[in-house]
mmCIF file of C-alpha atoms and ligand atoms in Angstrom:
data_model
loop_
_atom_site.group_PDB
_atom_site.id
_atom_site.type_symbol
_atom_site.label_atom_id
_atom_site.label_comp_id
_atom_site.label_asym_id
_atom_site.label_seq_id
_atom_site.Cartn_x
_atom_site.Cartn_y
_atom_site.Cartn_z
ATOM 1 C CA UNK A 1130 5.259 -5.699 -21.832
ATOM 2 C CA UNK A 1131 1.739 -4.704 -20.321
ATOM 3 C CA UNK A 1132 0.976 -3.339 -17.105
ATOM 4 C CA UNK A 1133 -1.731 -1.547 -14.926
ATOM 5 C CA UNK A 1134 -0.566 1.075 -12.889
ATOM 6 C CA UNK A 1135 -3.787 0.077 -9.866
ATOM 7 C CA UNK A 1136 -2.154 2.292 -7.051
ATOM 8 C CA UNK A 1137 -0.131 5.627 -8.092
ATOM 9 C CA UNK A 1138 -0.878 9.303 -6.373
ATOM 10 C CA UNK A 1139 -0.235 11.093 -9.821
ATOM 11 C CA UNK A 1140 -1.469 14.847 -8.084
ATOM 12 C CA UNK A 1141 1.801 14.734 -7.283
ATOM 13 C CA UNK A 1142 3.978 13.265 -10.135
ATOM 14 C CA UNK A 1143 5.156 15.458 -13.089
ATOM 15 C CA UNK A 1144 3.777 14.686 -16.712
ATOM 16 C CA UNK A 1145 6.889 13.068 -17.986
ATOM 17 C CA UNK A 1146 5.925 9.955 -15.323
ATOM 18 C CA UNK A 1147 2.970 9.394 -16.987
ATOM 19 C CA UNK A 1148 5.028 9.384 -20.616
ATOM 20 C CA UNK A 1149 7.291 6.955 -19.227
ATOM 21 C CA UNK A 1150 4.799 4.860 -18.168
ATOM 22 C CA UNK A 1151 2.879 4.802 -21.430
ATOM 23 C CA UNK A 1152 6.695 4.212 -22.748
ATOM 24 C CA UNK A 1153 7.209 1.287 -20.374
ATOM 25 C CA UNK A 1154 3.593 -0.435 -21.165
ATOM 26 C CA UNK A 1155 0.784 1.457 -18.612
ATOM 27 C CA UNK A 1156 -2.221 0.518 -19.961
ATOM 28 C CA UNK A 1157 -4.392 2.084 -17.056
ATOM 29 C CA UNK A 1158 -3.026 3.877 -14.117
ATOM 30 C CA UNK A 1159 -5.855 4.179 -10.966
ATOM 31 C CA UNK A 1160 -5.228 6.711 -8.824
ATOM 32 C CA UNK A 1161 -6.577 6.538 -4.761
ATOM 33 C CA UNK A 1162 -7.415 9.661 -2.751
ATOM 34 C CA UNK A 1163 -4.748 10.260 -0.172
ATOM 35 C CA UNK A 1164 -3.037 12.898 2.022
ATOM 36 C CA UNK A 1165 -1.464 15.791 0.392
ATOM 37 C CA UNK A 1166 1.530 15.597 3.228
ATOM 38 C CA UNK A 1167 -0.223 18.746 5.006
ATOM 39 C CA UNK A 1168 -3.845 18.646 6.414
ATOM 40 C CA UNK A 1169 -6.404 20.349 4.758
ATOM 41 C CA UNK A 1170 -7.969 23.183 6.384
ATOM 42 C CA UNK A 1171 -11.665 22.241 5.586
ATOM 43 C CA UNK A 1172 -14.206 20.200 3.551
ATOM 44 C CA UNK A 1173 -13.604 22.633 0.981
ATOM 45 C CA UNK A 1174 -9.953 21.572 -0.002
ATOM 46 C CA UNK A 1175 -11.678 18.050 -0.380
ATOM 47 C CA UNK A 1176 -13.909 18.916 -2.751
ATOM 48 C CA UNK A 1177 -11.295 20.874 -4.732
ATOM 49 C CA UNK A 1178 -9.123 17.769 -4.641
ATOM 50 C CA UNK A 1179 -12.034 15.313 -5.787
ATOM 51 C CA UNK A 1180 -12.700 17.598 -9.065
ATOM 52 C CA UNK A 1181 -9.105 17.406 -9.598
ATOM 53 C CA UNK A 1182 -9.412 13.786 -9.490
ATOM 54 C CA UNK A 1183 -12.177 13.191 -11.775
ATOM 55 C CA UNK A 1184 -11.906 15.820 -13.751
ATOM 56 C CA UNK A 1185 -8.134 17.585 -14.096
ATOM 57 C CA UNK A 1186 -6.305 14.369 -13.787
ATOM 58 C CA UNK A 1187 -7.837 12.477 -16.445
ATOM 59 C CA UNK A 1188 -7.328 14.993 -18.678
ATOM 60 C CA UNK A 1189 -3.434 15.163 -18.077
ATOM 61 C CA UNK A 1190 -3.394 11.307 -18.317
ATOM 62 C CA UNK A 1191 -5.381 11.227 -21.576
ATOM 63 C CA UNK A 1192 -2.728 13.575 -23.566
ATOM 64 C CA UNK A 1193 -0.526 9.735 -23.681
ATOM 65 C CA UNK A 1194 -3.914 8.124 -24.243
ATOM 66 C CA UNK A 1195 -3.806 6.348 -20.522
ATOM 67 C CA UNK A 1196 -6.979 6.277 -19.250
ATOM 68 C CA UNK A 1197 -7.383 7.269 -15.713
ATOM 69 C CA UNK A 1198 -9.772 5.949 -12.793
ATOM 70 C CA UNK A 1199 -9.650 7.021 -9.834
ATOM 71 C CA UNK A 1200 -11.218 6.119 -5.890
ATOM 72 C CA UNK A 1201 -12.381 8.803 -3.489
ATOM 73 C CA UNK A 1202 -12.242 8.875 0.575
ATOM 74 C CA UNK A 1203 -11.117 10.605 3.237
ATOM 75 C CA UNK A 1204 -7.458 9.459 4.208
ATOM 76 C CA UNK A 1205 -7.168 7.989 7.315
ATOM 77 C CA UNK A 1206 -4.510 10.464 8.189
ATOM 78 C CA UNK A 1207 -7.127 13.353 8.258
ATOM 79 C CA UNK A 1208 -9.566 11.035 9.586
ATOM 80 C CA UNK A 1209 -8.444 11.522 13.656
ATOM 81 C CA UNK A 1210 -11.005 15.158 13.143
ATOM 82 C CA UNK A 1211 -14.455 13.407 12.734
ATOM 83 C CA UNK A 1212 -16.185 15.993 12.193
ATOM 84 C CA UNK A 1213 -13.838 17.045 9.413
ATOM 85 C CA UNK A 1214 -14.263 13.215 8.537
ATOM 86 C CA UNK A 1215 -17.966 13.292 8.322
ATOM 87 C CA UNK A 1216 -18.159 16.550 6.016
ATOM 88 C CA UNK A 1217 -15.750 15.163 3.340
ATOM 89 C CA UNK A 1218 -17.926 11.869 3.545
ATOM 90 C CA UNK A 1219 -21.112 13.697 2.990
ATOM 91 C CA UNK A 1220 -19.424 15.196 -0.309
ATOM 92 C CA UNK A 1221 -18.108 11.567 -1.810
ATOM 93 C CA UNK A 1222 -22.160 10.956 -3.095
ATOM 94 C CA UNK A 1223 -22.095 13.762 -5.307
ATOM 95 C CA UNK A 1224 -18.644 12.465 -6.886
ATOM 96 C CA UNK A 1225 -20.012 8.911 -7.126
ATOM 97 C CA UNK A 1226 -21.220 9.164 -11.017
ATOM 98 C CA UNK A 1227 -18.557 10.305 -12.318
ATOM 99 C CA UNK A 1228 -17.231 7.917 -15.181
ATOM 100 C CA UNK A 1229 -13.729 7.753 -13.949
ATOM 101 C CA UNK A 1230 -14.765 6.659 -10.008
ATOM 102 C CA UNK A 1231 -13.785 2.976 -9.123
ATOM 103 C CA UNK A 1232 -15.254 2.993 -5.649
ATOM 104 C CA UNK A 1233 -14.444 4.088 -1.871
ATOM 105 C CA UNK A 1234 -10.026 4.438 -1.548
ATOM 106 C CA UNK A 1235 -8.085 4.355 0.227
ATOM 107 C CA UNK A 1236 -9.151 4.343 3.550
ATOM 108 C CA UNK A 1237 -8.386 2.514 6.317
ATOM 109 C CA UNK A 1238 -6.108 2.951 9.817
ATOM 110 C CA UNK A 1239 -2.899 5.261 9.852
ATOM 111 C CA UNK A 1240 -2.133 4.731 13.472
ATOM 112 C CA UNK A 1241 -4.815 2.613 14.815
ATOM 113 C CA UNK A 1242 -7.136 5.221 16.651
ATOM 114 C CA UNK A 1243 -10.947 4.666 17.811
ATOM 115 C CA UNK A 1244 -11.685 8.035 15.660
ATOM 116 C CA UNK A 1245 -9.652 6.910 12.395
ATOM 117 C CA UNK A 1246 -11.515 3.088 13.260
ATOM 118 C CA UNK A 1247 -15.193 4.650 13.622
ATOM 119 C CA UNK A 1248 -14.712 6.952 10.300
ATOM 120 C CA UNK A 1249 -13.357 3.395 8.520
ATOM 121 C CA UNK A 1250 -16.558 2.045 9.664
ATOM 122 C CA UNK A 1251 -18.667 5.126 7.981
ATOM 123 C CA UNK A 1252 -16.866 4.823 4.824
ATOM 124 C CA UNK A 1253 -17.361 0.719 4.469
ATOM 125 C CA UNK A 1254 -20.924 2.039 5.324
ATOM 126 C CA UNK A 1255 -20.920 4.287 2.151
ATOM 127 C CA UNK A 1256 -19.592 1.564 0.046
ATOM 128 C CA UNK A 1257 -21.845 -0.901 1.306
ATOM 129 C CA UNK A 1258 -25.113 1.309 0.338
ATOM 130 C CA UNK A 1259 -23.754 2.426 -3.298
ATOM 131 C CA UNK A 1260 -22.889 -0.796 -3.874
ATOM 132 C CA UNK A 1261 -18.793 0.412 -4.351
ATOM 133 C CA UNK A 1262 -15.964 -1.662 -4.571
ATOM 134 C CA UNK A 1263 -13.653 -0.688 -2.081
ATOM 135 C CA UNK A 1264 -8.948 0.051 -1.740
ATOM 136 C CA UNK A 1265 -7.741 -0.327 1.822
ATOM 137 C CA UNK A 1266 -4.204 1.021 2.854
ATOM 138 C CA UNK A 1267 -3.024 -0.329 6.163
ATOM 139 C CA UNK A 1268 -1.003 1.314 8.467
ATOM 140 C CA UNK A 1269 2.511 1.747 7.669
ATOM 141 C CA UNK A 1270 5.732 -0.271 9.571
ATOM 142 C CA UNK A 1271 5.478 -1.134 13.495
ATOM 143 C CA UNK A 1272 1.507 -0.241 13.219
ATOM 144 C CA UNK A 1273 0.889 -2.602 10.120
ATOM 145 C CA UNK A 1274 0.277 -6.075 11.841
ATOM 146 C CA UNK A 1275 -2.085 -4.433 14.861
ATOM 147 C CA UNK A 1276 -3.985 -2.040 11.821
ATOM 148 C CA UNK A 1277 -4.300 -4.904 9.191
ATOM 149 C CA UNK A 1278 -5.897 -7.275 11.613
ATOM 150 C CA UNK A 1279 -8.394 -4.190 13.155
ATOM 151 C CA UNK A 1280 -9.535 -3.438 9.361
ATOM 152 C CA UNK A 1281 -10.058 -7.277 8.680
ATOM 153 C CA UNK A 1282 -12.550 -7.481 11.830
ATOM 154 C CA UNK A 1283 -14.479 -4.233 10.788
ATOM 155 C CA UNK A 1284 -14.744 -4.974 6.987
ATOM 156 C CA UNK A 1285 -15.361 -8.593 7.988
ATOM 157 C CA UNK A 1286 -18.322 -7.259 10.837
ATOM 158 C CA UNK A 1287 -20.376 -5.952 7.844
ATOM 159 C CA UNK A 1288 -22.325 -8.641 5.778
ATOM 160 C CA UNK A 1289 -22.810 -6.541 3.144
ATOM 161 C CA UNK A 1290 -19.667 -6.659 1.721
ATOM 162 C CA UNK A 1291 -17.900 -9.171 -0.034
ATOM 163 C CA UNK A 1292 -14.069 -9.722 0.143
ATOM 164 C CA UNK A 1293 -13.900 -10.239 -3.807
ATOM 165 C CA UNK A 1294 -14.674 -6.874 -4.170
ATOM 166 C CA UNK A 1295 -12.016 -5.649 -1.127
ATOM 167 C CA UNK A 1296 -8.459 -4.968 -1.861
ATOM 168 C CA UNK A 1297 -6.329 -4.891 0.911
ATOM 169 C CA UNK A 1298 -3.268 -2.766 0.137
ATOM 170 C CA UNK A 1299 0.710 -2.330 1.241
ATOM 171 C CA UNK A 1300 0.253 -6.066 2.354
ATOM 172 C CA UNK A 1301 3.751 -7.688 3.764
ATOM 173 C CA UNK A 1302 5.035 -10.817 4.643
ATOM 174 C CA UNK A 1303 3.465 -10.335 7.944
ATOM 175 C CA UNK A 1304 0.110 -9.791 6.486
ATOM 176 C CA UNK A 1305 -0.560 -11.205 3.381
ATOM 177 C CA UNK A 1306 -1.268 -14.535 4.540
ATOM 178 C CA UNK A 1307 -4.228 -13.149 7.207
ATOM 179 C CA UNK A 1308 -5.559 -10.937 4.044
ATOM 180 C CA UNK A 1309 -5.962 -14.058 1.343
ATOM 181 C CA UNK A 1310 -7.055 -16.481 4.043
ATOM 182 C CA UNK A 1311 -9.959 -14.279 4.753
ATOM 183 C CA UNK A 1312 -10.825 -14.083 1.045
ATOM 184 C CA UNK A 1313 -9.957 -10.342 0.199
ATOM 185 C CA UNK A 1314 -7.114 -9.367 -2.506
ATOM 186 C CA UNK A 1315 -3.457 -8.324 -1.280
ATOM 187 C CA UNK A 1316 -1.884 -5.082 -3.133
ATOM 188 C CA UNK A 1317 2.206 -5.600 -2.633
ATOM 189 C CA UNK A 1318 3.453 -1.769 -2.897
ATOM 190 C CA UNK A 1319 7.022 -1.447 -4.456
ATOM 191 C CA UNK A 1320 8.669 0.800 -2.269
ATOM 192 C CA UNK A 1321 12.684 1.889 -2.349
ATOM 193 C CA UNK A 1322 13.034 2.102 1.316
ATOM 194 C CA UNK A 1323 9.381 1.118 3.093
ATOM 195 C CA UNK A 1324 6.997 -1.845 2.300
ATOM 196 C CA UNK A 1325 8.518 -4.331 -0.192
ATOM 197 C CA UNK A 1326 11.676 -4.328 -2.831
ATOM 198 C CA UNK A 1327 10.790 -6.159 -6.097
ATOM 199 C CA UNK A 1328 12.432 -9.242 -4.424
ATOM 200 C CA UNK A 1329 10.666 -9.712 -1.536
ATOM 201 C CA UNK A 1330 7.169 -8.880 -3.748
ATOM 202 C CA UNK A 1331 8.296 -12.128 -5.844
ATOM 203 C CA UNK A 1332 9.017 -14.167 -2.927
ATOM 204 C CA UNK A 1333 5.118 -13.490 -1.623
ATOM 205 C CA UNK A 1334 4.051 -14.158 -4.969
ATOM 206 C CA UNK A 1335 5.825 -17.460 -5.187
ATOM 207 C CA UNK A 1336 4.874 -18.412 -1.694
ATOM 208 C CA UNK A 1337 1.661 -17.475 -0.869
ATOM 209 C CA UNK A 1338 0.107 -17.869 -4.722
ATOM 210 C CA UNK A 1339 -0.952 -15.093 -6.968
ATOM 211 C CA UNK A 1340 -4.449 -15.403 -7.852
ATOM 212 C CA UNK A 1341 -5.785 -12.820 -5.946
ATOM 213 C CA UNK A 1342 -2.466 -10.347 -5.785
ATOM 214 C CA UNK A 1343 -1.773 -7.155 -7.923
ATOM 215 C CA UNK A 1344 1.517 -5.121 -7.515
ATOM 216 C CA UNK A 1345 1.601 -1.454 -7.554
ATOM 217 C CA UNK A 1346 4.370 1.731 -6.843
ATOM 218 C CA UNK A 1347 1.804 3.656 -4.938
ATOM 219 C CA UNK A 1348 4.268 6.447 -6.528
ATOM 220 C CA UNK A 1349 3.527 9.913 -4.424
ATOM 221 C CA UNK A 1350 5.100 13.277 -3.318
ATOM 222 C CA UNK A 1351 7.737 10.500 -1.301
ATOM 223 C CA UNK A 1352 10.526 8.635 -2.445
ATOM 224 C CA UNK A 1353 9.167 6.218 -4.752
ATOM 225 C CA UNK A 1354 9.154 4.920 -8.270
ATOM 226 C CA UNK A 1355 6.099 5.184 -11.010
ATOM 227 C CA UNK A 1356 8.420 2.352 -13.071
ATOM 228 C CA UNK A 1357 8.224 0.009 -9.458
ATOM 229 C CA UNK A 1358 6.015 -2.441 -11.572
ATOM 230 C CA UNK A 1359 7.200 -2.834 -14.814
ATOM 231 C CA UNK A 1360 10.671 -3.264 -13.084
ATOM 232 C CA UNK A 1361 9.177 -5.995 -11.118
ATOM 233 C CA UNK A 1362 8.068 -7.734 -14.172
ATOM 234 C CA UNK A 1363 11.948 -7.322 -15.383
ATOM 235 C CA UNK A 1364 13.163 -9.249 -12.239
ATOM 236 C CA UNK A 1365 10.494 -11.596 -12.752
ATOM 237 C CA UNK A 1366 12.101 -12.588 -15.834
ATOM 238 C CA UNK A 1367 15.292 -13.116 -14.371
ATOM 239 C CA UNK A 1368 13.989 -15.480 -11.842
ATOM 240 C CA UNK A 1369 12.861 -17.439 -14.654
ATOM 241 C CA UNK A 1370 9.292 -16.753 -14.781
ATOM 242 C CA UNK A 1371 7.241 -17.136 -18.291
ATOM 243 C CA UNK A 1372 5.927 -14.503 -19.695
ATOM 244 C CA UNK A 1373 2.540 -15.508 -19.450
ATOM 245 C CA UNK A 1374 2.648 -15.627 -15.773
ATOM 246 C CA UNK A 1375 4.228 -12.148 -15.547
ATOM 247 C CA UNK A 1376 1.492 -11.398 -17.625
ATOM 248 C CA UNK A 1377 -1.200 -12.680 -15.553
ATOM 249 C CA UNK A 1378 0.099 -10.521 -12.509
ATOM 250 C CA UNK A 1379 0.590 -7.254 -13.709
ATOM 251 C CA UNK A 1380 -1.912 -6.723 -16.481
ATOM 252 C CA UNK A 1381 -4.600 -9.629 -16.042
ATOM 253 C CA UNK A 1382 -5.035 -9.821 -11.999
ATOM 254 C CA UNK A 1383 -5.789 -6.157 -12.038
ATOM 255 C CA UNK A 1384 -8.268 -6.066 -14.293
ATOM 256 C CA UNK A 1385 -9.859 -9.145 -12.918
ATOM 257 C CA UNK A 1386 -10.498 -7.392 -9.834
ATOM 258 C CA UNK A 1387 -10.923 -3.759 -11.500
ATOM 259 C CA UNK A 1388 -13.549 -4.970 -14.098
ATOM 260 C CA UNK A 1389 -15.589 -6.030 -11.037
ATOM 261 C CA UNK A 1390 -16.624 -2.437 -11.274
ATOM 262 C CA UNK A 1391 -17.907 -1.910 -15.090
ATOM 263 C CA UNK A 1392 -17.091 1.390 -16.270
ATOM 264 C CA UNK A 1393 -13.074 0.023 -16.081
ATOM 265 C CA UNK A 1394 -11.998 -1.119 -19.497
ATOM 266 C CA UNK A 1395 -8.410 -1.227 -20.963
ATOM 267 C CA UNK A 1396 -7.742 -1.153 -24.085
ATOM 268 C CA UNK B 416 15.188 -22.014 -8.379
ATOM 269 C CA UNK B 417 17.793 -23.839 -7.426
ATOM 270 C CA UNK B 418 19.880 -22.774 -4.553
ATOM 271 C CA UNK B 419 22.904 -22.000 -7.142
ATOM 272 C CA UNK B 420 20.758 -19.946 -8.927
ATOM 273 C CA UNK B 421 19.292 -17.967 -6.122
ATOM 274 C CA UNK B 422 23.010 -17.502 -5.230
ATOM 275 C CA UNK B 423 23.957 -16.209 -8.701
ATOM 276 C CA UNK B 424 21.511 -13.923 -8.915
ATOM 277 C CA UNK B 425 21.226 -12.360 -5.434
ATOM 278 C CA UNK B 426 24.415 -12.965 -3.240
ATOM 279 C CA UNK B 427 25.986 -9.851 -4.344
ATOM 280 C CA UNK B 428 23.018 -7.974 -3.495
ATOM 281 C CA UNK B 429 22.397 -9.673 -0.043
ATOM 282 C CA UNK B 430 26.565 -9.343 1.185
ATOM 283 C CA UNK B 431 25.915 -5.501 0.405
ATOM 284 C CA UNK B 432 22.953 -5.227 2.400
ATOM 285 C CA UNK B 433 24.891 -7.402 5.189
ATOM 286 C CA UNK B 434 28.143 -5.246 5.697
ATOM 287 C CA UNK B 435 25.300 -2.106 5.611
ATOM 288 C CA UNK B 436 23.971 -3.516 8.585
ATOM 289 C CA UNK B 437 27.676 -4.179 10.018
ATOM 290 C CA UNK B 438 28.711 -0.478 9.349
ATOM 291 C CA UNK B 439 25.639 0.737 10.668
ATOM 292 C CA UNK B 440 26.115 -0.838 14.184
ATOM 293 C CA UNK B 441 29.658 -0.003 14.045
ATOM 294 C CA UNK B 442 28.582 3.807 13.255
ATOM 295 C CA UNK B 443 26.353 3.659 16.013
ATOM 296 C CA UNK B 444 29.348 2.654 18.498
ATOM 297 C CA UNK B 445 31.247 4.752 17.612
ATOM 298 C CA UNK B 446 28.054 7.622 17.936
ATOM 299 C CA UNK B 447 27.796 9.494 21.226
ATOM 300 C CA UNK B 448 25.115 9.809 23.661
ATOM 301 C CA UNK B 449 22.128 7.573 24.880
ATOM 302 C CA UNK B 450 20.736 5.583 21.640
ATOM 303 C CA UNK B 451 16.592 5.380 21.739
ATOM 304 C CA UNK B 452 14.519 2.019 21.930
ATOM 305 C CA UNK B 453 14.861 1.776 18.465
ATOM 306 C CA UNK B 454 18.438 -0.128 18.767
ATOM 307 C CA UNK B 455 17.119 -2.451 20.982
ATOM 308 C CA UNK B 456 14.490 -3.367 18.600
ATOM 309 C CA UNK B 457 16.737 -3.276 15.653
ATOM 310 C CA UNK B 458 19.065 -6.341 17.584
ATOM 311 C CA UNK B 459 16.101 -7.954 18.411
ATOM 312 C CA UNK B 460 14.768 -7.789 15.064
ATOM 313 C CA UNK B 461 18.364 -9.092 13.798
ATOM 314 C CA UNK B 462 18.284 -12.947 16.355
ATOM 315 C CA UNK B 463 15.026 -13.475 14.322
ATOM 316 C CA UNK B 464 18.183 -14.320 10.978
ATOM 317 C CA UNK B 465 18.821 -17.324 13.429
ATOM 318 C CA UNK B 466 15.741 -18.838 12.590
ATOM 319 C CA UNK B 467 16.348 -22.521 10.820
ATOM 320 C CA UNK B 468 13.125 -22.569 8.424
ATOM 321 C CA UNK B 469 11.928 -19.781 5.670
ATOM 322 C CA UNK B 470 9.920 -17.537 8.327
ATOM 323 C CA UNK B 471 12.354 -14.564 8.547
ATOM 324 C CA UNK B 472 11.385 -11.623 7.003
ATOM 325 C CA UNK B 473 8.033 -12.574 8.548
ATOM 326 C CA UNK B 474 9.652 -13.160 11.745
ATOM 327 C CA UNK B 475 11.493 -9.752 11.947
ATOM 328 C CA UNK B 476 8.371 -7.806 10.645
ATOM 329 C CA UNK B 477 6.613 -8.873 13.546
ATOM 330 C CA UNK B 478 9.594 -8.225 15.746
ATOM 331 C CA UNK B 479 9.258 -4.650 14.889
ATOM 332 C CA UNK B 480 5.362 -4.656 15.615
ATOM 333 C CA UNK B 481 3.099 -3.197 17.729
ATOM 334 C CA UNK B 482 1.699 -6.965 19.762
ATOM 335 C CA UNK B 483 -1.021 -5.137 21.008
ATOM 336 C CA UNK B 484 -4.674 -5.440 19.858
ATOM 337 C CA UNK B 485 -7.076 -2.454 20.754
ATOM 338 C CA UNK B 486 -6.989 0.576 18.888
ATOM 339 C CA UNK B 487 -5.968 3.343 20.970
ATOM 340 C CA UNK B 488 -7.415 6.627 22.119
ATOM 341 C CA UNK B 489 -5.398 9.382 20.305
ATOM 342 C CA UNK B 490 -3.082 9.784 17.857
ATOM 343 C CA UNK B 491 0.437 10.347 18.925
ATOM 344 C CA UNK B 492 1.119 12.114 15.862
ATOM 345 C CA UNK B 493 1.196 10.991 11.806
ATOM 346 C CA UNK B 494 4.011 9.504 11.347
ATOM 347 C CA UNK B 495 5.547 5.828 12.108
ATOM 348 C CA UNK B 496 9.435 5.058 13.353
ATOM 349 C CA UNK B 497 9.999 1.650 12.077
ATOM 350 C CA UNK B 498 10.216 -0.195 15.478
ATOM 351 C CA UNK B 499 7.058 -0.557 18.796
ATOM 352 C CA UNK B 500 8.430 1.229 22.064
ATOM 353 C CA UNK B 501 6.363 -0.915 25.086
ATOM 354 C CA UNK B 502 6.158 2.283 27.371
ATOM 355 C CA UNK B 503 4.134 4.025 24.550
ATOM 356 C CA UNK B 504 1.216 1.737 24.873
ATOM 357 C CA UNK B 505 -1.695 2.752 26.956
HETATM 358 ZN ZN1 ZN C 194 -1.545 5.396 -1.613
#
């Protein structure tokens, strides 16, 4: 089997993850900016966290010869303090260049705010002008189907952007439908308790089509699972799926969308 | 898939889940004290199984969602509970 991690916090997994992941297939793992489960105390922690990104990280992951990419932002968690919000943005140029940077992730709405909506707004902004692709997470459980549908609108409100080069993430039954209709991709996170079990992520795929789906563990500091994908892949199998079509959604779908941005290549 | 098959490979799984649900409500009887609005969204949630065509899960995410549609003016705080309490709205 062969897989792209697209969607795993790895700051915060220990280094025999990323051996089993190599072990289990991981061709690529990308790896979105997030929140560290405490709030930084200025612009400064950011920046510290953005060299550890493109710089640290890549490293670690390179010792099992997994490349690492990676997508910068401010989370929408930290993004109620605007003026927080706008410092980090000013630093994300700088970071831009760096061979490892996929684009502007993962931002989006945490709890559906007019400060977390207006900072959205800046960062689709700062995609738009360097021309970046960009890795939305929408709000988590009763604030998903309100936040997914406010993030549509505002993506959807700027011209410049195409919703090829968009991935919607932590997409449910609820939402997927409104995401693919509106021509952006759907990210189904594997989750144990939250989000979606490897069943349900099947049943989306079967109903709503896969060409423009990728699966992911989103693996973090919480309960989760860096192995959610390649375990998904399993259970594919035992619905009777070929292996050519397990194929196509966890190695080839990713990389479809990934490659959109050159400097990702798999080996 | 046939229906069998489905069966076969995820009843065993699904009757788990079921008498989880059954021993959860029957813990929460059996609890003291005033129970949240989270129980009341939770049976809600569970008339949605009733449904005759394949729209459940669907149908029970959206039972357990916030309806409204402008963003609102603060955050109440990080963290989401799993189920929309109407006197929380603006
Ligand atoms: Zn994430």
């Amino acid at each position: 089997m062969r897989y792209i991690e697209p969607h795993g916090h790895m700051v915060s997994r220990v280094t025999d993850d990323y051996e089993a992941m190599v072990l289990a297939g991981c061709r690529a793992v990308c790896e979105p900016a997030f929140w560290a489960g405490y709030d930084r105390s200025g612009p400064e922690g950011f920046y510290d966290y953005f060299c550890q990104l493109t710089d640290y990280e890549p490293k670690r992951a390179a010792k099992f010869g997994l490349p690492h990419f990676t997508w910068l932002c401010i989370n929408p968690k930290e993004s109620e303090d605007t003026k927080l919000a706008e410092e980090v943005i000013a630093l994300i140029p700088q970071f831009l260049d760096r061979p490892n940077v996929l684009g502007i992730g993962e931002i989006g709405l945490n709890k559906n705010t007019r400060n977390e909506l207006q900072i959205l707004e800046r960062h689709i902004d700062l995609a738009a002008r360097h021309d970046q692709l960009i890795l939305v997470h929408t709000p988590h459980l009763e604030d998903k189907h309100k936040g997914t549908r406010l993030i549509l609108d505002a993506i959807k409100a700027d011209s410049r952007i195409q919703p090829g080069r968009v991935i919607i993430d932590h997409v449910e039954e609820h939402t997927i439908a409104m995401v693919l209709d509106a021509g952006f991709w759907a990210g189904i996170t594997l989750y144990p308790e939250s989000k979606t079990t490897p069943a349900r992520a099947i049943d989306m795929y079967e109903v709503y089509g896969g060409q423009r789906v990728w699966l992911n563990s989103a693996c973090d500091w919480g309960r989760s699972d860096p192995l959610a994908v390649p375990k998904t892949a399993v259970e594919m199998r035992r619905r009777g799926h070929a292996d050519e079509t397990v194929d196509q959604l966890v190695f080839q779908n990713p990389i479809r969308f990934l490659a959109q941005n050159p400097r990702f290549t798999v080996r | 898939m046939t229906r069998q098959q489905i069966l076969d490979l995820y009843f065993m799984d699904a009757r788990s889940k079921l008498i989880d649900i059954a021993a959860f409500l029957d813990r929460v009887d059996r609890g003291e004290g005033e129970p949240d609005f989270r129980l009341d969204a939770f049976r809600k949630a569970l008339a949605e199984l009733h449904r005759g065509e394949p729209v459940r899960a669907k149908s029970v995410l959206m039972s357990l969602s916030d309806p409204t549609v402008e963003p609102i003016a603060k955050a109440p705080g990080k963290g989401a509970v799993g189920a929309w309490e109407m006197t929380k709205s603006e």
